[in-house]
XYZ file of C-alpha atoms in Angstrom:
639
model
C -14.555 -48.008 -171.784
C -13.916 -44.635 -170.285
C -16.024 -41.793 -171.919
C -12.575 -39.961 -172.705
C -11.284 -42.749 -174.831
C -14.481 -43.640 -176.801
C -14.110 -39.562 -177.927
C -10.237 -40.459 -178.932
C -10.870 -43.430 -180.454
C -14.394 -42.473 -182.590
C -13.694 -38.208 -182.582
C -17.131 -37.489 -180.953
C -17.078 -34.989 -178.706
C -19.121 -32.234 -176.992
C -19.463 -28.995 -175.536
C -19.692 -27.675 -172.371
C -20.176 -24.534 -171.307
C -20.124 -24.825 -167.418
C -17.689 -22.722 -165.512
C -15.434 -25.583 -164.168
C -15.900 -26.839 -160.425
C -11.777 -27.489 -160.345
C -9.800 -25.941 -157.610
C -6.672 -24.633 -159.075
C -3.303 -25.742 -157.333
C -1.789 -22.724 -158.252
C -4.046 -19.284 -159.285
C -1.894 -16.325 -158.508
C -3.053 -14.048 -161.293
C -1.451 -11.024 -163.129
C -1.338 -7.988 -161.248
C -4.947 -6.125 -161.751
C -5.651 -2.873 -159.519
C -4.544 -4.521 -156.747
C -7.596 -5.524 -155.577
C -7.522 -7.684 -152.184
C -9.700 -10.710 -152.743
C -12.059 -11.303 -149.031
C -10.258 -14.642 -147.183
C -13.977 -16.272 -147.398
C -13.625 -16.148 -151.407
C -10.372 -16.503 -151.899
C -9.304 -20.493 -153.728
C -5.605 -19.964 -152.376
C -6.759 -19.866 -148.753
C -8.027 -23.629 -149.806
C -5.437 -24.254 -151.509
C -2.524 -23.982 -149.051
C -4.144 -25.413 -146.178
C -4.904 -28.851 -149.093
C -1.111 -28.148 -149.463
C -0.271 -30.042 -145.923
C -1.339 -32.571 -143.224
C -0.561 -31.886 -140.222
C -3.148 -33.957 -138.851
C -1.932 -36.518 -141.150
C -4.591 -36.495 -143.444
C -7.277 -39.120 -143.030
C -8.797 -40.029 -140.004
C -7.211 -42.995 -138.156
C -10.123 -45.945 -137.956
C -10.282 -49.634 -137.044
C -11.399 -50.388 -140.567
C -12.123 -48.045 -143.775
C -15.883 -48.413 -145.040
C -14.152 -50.640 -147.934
C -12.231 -52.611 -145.421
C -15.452 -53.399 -143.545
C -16.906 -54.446 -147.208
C -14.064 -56.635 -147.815
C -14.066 -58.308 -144.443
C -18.020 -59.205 -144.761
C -17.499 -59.816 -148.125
C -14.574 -62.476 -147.266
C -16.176 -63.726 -143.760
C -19.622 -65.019 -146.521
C -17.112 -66.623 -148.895
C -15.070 -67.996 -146.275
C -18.068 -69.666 -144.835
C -19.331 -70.352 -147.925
C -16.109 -72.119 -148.938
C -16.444 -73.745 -145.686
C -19.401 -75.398 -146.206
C -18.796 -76.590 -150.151
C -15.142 -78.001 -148.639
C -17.482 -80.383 -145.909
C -19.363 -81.278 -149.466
C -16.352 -82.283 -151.322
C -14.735 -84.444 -148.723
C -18.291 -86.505 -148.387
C -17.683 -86.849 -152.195
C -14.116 -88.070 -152.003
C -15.169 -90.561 -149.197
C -17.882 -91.789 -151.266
C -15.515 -92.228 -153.778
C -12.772 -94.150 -152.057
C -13.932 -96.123 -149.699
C -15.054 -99.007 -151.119
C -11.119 -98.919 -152.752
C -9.875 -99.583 -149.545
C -8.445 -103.073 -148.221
C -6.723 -102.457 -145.304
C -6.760 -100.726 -141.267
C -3.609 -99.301 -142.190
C -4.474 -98.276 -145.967
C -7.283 -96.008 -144.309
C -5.214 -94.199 -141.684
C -2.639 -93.614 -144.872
C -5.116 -91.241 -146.714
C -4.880 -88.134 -144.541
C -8.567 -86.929 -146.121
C -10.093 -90.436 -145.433
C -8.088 -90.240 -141.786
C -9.436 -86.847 -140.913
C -13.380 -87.766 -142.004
C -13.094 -90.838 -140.342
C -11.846 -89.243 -137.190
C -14.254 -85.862 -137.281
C -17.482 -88.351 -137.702
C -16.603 -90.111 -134.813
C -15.467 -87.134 -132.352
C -11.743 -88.779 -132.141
C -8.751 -85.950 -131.106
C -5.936 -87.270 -133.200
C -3.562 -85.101 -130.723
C -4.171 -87.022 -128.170
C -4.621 -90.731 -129.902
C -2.057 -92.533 -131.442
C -2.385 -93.773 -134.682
C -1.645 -97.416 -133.441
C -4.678 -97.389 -130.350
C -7.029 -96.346 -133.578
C -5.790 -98.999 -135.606
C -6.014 -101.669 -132.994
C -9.595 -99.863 -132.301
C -10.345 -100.607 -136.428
C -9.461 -104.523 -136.240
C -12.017 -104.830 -133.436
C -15.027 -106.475 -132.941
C -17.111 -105.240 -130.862
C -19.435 -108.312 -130.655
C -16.265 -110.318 -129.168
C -15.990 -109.417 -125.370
C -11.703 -110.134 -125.346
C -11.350 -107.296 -128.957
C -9.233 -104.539 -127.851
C -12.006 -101.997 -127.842
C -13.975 -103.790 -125.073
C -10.826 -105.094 -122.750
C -8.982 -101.644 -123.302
C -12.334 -99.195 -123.392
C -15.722 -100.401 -123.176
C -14.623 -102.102 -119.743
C -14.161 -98.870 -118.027
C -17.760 -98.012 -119.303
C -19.459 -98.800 -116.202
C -17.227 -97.440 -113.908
C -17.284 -94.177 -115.501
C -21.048 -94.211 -115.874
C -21.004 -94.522 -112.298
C -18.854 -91.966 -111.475
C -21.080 -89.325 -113.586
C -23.932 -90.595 -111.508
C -22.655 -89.734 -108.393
C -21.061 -86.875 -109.275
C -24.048 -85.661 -110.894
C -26.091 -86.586 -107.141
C -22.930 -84.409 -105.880
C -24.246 -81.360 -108.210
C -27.980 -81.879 -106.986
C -26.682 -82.363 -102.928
C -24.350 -78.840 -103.458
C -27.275 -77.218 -104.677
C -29.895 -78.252 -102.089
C -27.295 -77.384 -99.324
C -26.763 -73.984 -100.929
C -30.271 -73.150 -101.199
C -30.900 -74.320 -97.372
C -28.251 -72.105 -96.071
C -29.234 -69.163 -98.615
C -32.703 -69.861 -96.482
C -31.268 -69.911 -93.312
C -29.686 -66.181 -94.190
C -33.211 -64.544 -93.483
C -34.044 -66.169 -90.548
C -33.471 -64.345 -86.759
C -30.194 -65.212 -85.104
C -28.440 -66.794 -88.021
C -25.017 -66.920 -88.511
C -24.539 -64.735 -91.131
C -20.761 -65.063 -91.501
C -20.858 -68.638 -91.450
C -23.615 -69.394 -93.405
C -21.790 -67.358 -96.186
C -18.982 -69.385 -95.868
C -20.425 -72.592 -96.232
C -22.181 -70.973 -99.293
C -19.184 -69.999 -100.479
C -17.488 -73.873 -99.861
C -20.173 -75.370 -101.690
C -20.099 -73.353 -104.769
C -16.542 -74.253 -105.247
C -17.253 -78.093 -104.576
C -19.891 -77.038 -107.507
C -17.421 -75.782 -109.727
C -15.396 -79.128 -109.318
C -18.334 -81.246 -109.811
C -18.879 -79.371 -113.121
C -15.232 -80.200 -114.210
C -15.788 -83.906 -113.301
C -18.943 -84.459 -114.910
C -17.459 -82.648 -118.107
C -14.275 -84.977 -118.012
C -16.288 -88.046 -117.305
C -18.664 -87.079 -119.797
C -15.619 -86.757 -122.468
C -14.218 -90.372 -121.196
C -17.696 -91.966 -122.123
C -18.752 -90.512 -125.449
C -14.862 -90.997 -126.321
C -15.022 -94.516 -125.325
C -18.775 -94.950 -127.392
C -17.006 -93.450 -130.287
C -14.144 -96.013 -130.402
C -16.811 -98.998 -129.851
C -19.159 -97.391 -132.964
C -15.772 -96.818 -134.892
C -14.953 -100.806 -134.111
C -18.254 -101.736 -135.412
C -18.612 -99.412 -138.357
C -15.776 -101.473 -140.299
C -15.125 -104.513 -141.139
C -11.631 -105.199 -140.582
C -9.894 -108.589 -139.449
C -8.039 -108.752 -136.270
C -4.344 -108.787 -138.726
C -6.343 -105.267 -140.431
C -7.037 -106.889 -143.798
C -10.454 -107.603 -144.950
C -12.020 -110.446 -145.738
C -11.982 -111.781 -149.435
C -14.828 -110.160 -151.039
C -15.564 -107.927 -148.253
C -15.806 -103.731 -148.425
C -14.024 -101.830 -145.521
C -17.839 -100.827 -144.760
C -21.611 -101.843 -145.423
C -23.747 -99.299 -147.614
C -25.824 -98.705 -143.803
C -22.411 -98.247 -142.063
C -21.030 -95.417 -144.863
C -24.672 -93.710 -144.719
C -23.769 -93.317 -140.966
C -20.207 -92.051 -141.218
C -21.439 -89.579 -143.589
C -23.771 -88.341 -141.147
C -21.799 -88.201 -138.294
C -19.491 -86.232 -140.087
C -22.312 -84.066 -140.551
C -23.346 -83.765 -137.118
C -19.436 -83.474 -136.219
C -19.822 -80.153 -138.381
C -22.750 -78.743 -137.050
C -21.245 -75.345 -135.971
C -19.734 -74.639 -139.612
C -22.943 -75.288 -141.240
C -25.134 -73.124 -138.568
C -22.585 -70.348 -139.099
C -22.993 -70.083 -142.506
C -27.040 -70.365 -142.905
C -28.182 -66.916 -144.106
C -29.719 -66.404 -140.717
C -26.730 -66.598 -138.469
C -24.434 -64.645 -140.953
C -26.904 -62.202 -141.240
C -26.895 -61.879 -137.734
C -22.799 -61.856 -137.781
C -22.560 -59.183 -139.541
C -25.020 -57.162 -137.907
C -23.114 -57.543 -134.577
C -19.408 -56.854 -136.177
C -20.593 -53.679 -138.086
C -22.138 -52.462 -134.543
C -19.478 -53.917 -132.012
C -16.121 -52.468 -134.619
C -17.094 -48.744 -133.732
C -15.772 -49.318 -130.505
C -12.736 -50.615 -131.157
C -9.979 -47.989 -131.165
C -6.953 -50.117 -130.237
C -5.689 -53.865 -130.359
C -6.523 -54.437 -127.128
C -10.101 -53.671 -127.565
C -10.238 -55.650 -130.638
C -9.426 -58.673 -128.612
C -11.522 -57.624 -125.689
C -14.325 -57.594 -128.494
C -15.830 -60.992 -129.359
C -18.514 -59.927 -131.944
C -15.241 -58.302 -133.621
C -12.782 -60.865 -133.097
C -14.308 -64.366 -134.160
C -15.559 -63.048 -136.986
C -12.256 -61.302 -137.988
C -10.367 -64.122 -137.489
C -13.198 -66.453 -138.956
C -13.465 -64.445 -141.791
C -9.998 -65.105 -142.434
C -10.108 -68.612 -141.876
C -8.570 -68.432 -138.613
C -10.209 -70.605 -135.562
C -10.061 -68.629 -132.836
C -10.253 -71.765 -130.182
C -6.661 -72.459 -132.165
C -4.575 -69.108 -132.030
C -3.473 -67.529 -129.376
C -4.513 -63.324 -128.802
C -0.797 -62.771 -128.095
C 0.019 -63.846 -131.759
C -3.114 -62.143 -133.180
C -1.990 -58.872 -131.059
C 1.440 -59.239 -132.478
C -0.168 -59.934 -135.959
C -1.724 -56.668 -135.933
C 0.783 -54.448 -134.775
C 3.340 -56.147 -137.822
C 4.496 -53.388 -140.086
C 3.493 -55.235 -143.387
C 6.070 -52.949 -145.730
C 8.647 -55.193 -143.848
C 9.295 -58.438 -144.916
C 11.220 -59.295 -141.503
C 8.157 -58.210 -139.321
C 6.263 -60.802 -137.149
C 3.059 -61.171 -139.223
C 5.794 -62.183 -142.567
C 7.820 -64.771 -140.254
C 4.494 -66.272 -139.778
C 3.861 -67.703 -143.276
C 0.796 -67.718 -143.236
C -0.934 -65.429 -145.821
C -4.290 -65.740 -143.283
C -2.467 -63.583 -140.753
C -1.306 -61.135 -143.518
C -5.212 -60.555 -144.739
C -6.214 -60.107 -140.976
C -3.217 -57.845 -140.589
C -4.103 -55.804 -143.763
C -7.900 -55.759 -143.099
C -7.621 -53.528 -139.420
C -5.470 -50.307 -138.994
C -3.230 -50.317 -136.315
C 0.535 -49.433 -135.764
C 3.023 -51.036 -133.888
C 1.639 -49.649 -130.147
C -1.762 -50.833 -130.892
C -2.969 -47.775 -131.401
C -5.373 -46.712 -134.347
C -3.554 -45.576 -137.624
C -4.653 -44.591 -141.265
C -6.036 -47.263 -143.405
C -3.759 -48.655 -145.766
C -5.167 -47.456 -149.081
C -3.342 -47.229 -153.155
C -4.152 -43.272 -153.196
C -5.769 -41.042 -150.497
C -8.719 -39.641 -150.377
C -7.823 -36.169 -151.542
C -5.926 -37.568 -154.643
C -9.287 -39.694 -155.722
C -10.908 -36.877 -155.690
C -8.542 -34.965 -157.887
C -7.739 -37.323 -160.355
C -11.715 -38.198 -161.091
C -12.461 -34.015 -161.309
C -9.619 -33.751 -163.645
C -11.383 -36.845 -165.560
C -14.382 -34.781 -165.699
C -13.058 -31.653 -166.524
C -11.183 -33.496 -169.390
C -14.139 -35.455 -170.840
C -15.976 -31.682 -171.143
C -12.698 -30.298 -173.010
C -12.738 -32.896 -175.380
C -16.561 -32.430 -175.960
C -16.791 -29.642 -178.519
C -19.039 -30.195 -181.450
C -22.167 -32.358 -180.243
C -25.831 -31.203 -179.341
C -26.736 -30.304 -176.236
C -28.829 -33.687 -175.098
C -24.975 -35.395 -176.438
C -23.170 -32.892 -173.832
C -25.351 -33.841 -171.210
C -24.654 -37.912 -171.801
C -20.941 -37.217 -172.392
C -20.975 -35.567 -168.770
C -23.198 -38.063 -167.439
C -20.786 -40.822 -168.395
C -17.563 -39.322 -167.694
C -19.150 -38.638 -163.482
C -20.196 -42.961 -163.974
C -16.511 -43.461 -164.809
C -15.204 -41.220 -161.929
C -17.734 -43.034 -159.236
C -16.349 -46.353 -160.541
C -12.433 -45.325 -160.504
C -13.401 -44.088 -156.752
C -14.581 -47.794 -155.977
C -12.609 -49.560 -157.907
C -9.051 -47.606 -156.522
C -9.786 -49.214 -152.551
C -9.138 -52.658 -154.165
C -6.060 -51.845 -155.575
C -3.184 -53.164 -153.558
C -0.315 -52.947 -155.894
C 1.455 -51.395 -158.896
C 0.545 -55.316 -160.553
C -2.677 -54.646 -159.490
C -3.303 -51.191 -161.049
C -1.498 -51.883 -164.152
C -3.594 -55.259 -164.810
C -6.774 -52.975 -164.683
C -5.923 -51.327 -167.847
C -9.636 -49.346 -168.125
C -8.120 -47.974 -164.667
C -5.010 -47.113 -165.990
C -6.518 -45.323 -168.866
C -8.504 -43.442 -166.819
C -6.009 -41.823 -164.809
C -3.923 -40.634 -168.226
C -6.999 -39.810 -169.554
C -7.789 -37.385 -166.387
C -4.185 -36.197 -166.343
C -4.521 -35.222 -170.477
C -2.678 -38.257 -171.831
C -3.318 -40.240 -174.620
C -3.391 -44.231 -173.605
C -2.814 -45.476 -176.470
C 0.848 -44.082 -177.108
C 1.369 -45.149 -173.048
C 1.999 -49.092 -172.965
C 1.998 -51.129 -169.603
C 5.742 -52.245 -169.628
C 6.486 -48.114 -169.920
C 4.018 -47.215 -166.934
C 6.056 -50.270 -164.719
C 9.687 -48.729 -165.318
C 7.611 -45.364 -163.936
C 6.339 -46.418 -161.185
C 9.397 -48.290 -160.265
C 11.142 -44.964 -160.728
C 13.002 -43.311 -157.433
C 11.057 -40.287 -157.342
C 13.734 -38.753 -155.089
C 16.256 -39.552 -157.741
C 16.370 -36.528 -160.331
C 17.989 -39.067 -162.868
C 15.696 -41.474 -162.363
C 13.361 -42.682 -165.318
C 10.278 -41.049 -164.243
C 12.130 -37.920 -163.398
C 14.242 -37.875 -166.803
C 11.094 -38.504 -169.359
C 10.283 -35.619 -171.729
C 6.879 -35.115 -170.127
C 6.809 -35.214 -166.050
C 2.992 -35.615 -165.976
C 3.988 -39.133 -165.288
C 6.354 -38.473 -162.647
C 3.031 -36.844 -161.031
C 0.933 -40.065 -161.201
C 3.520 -42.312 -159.373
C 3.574 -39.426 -157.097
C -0.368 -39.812 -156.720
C 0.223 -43.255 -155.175
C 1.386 -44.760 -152.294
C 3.635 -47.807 -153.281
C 6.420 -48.696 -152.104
C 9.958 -49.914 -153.573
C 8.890 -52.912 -153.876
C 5.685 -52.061 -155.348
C 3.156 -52.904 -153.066
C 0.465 -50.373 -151.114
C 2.373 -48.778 -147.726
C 1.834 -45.900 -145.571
C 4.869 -43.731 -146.942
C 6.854 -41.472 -144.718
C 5.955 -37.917 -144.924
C 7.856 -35.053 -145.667
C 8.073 -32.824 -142.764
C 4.016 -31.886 -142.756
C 3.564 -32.799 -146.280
C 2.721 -35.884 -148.562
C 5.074 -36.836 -151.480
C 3.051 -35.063 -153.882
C 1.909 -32.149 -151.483
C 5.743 -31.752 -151.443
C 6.408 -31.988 -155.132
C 3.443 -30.093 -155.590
C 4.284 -26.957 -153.144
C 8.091 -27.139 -155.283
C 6.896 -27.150 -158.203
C 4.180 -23.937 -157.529
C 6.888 -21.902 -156.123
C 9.336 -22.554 -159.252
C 6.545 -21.469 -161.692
C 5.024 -18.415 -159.228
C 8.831 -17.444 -159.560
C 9.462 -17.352 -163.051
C 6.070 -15.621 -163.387
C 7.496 -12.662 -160.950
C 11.141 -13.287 -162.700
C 9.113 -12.812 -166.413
C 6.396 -10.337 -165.448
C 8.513 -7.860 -163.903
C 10.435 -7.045 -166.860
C 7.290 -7.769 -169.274
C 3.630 -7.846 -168.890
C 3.414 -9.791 -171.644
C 4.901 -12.841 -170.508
C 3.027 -12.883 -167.073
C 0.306 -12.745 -168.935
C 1.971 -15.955 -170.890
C 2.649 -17.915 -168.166
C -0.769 -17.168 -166.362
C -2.836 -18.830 -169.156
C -0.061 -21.654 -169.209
C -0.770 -22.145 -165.854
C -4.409 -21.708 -165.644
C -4.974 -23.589 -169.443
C -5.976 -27.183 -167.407
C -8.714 -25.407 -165.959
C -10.373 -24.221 -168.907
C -13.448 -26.301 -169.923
C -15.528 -24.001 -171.846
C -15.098 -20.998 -173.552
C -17.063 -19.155 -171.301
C -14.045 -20.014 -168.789
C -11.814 -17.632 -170.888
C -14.251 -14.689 -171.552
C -15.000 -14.650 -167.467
C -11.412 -13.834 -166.676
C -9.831 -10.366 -167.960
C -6.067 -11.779 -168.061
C -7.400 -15.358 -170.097
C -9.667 -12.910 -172.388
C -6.800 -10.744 -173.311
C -4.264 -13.826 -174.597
C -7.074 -15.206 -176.252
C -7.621 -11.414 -178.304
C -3.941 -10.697 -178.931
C -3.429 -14.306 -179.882
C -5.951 -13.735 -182.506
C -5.445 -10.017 -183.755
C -9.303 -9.419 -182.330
C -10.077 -5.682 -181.139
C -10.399 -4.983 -177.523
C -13.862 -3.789 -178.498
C -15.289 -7.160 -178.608
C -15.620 -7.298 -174.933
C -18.176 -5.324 -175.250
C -20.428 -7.901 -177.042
C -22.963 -9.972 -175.520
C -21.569 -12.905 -174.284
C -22.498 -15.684 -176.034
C -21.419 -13.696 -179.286
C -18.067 -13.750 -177.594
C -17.961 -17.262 -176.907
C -18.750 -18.135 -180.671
C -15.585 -16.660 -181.516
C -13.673 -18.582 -178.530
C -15.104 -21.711 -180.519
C -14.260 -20.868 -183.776
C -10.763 -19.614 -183.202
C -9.243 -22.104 -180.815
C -10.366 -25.771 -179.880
C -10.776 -26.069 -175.889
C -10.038 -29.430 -175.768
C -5.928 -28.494 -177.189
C -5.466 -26.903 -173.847
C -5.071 -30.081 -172.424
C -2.091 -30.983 -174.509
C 1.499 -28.837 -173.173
C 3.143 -28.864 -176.813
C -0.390 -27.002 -178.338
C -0.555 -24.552 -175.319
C 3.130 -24.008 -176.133
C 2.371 -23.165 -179.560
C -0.619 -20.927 -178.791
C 1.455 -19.172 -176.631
C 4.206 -18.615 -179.206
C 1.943 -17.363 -180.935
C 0.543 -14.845 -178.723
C 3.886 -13.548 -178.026
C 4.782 -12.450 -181.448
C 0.693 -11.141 -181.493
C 2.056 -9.328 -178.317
C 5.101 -7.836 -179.449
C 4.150 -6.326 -182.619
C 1.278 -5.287 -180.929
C 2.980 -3.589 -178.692
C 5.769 -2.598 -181.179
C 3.280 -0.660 -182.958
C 1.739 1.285 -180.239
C 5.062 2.409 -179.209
C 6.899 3.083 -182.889
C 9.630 0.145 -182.024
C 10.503 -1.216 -185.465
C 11.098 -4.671 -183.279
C 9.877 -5.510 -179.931
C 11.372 -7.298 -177.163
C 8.778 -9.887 -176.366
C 8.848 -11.070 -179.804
C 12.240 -11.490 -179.444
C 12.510 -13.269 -176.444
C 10.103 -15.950 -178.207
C 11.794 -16.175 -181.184
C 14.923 -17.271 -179.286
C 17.169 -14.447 -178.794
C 19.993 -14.951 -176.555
C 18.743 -12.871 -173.863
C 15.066 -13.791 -173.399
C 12.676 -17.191 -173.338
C 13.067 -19.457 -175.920
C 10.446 -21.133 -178.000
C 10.280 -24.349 -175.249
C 9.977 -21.962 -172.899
C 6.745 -23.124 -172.396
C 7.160 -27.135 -172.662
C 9.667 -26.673 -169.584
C 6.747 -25.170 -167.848
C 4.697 -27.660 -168.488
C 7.409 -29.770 -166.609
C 7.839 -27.972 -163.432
C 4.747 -29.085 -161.301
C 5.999 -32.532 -161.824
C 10.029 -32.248 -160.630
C 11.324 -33.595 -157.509
């Protein structure tokens, strides 16, 4: 349970007086003796440059340190899986086999079929189902069964074709090495003698491509006579009254063979070899920084495509290539027409755009907005800590950075709106971080937000009483239909950099608008604005303009700025609760309050009988209401 909702739900809380670490997206203060603040201390430097991405923000890679995770973490299952599927089909062969009563009853069961075939090396694409049927109601003792008159008689012939072509390897050779000897010797004819080396290395090459085919023929032909023998099946493909399909011996060898026949899937899954893998992939993927290269890169491509489940001996590159340069946000795109959700993991799990070339990982929020969202988390959990001992301040905080580091691994696996919405301790954290209360926010609330049209100034995100949700759909990058996608930017800005930039220059605006005709409401708006950054009360008393509200707001003299400073800060404590200036409607209020603290004040400094900034807050016609403030609240969130 997030730290933030075990102090809503059981009112423990603690202080914190540590100057927050926050960066402010908007500081502009009130106007002070124009002092010019040096560029190398000055947030708002920071601040605008965080504001856009021209270089389009994160750094295009092959794979994201979390995508590499995933990938390893699929390519063990996947062999894993691999491995425990081999296991089951020995148990469902165990199981039915002695059920079975016919030739054709065994070719019928498509698992039975496929074991059968695997254990004794037979390509189904290239046999018939009727030549391994005939091949089943054989006997291999009788020298006129279809297995000996149609295979086993070609067994010598082939045998002696190896032979000789085998002689043909060791005569190529010889002749090779006698002319590579005759090379150094005076007078030789250099030309020629490279020639004829040259001739016999390609009589070499098709020896090797005989004795491979021949060598196929044979064990092929073996396989169909140790098939024939390994059941007992009549010459009509029935069995025998009484009879099993195979001998207790016979099924111990099928079994076995199958093994064999699946030698490769068990090697690559021993903890040795994966070990070994994944030590080559992690080494090999830093230099891939295209599609092409991927392909060009075995220790990255067979285990990319075997960690998907993909055999790479079965795919062609073209489609992979195509696969990878698929735009998965559309549904019309090669890698969708596919279906084949295999190609859409590979597709997801690299980072490449439609020319091959290496884009930004595909990720739920960017790296700049984890990092926000888990410091406003923070900074929250330490506002809502106000009355525990020091050792209980130090766990709160302690807890609340465990929660952030969790949010920051937890958000890479997030690949949807359905995803982030079933991980309710996720979803609490981010309302949490952004001061809302998750209890009064249900799921079906949070799915007609994010499936608002930001864009869309009617829509239902844009038209809710309190925009801070409009800001955490904003934080995201889904996509209409939901789903994690690489959303188009706004001229050099992000979605939210734009909203963000918007919504700064509306509020900077009614500050100027405000100020200029009364210092009292810049001073207003300033500690509206800067109230989310406030952790402690030391927070206030370090900034003149913060110290000032907080003194008018509370009829206390100026002189008390001249006490020491944690005297101060007792007063901050016992006069306002930090953790309220999370919440718009109680900043609102304060601030009402301060205005008509301001005005009479100011009213009695100058003789007015009534002054103008309390009327402005009290709603006259001609000033700031009394929401004034709850529509300022709104304005970092609009479109």
């Amino acid at each position: 349970m997030p730290v933030l909702m075990s102090v809503l739900m059981h009112g423990t809380s603690v202080p914190r007086v540590v100057k927050s670490t926050r960066v402010s997206r908007s500081s502009r203060p009130p106007k002070r003796g124009g002092v010019v603040v040096p560029l190398s201390v000055d947030k708002r430097y920071r601040e605008f440059a965080a504001a856009f991405s021209f270089a389009g923000g994160t750094t295009p890679v092959a794979q994201s340190e979390h995508q590499t995770d995933e990938m390893i973490g699929l390519y063990t299952a996947t062999k894993k899986s691999q491995v425990d599927a081999l296991a089951d089909d020995s148990k469902y062969y165990s199981a039915h086999i002695g059920s079975i009563t016919s030739a054709d009853q065994l070719l019928n069961d498509d698992r039975l079929r496929n074991y059968v075939y695997s254990a004794y090396g037979i390509d189904q694409s290239k046999w018939p189902r009727d030549t391994i049927s005939q091949v089943l109601r054989s006997d291999p003792s009788d020298p006129n069964s279809y297995v000996n008159t149609t295979f086993a008689s070609q067994l010598n012939g082939l045998k002696a074709q190896l032979a000789q072509a085998q002689s043909d390897v060791s005569a190529a050779n010889s002749k090779i090495a006698d002319y590579t000897a005759q090379l150094s010797q005076p007078g030789a004819n250099v030309t020629q003698l490279k020639v004829q080396i040259l001739v016999e290395k390609h009589h070499l090459e098709s020896y090797a491509t005989n004795i491979s085919s021949l060598s196929d023929q044979i064990a092929t032909i073996n396989g169909f006579v140790d098939l024939a023998g390994a059941f007992e099946f009549s010459p009509d493909g029935s069995l025998p009254s009484g009879v099993s399909a195979q001998t207790a011996a016979n099924v111990t060898i099928t079994k076995q063979r199958f093994d064999d026949s699946k030698a490769a899937v068990y090697s690559a899954a021993s903890p040795l070899n994966e070990a070994f893998a994944i030590r080559q992939f992690r080494t090999a993927l830093l230099t891939v920084n295209s599609v092409d290269a991927f392909i060009s890169t075995p220790d990255v491509y067979v285990f990319a495509l075997g960690a998907v489940g993909l055999d790479p001996k079965e795919v062609s590159q073209a489609t992979i290539k195509a696969v990878l340069e698929s735009d998965l946000s559309d549904p019309k795109s090669y890698v969708h027409t596919l279906k084949d959700d295999r190609y859409v993991q590979l597709a997801r799990a690299f980072n490449f755009d439609a020319k091959g070339n290496l884009t930004t990982p595909l990720v739920a929020q960017d790296a700049a907005e984890v990092l926000e969202i888990t410091r406003d988390y923070v900074i929250s959990a330490v506002k809502s800590a106000s009355t525990a001992s020091p050792q209980q301040q130090a766990a709160v905080r302690a807890q609340a950075t465990k929660d952030a580091t969790d949010y920051q691994e937890a958000i890479a696996g997030i690949d949807s709106v359905s995803d982030l919405l079933a991980n309710r301790p996720m979803v609490d954290f981010i309302l949490l971080a952004k001061g809302l209360d998750p209890r009064k926010v249900s799921t079906d609330f949070l799915k007609k937000i994010f499936a608002s049209n930001l864009n869309d100034p009617k829509s239902f995100a844009n038209t809710q009483s309190d925009l801070r949700f409009a800001d955490i759909a904003a934080s995201f990058n889904f996509d209409s239909k939901g789903n994690v996608a690489r959303l188009p930017m706004m001229g050099p800005q992000q979605q939210d950099q734009f909203r963000e930039t918007q919504a700064n220059y509306l509020q900077q605006s009614l500050e100027q608008q405000q100020g200029d005709t009364n210092p009292g409401v810049r001073l207003a708006l300033y500690f509206q604005r800067k109230a989310g950054d406030i952790t402690s009360a030391y927070d206030i008393l370090a900034d003149k303009a913060l110290s000032e509200v907080f003194r008018t707001t509370f009829n206390l003299p100026d002189q008390m700025a001249a006490m020491p400073i944690d005297q101060q800060a007792k007063f901050v404590d016992k006069f306002m609760k930090i953790k309220d200036l999370s919440d718009p409607a109680k900043v609102a209020k304060l601030l009402n309050r301060f205005s008509a603290m301001y005005d009479i004040k100011t009213s009695q400094s100058i003789g007015q009988g009534q002054s103008p900034l309390l009327s402005l807050f009290q709603g006259s016609s001609s000033g700031v209401s009394e929401s004034t403030f709850l529509a300022i609240a709104k304005l970092r969130s609009r479109p």
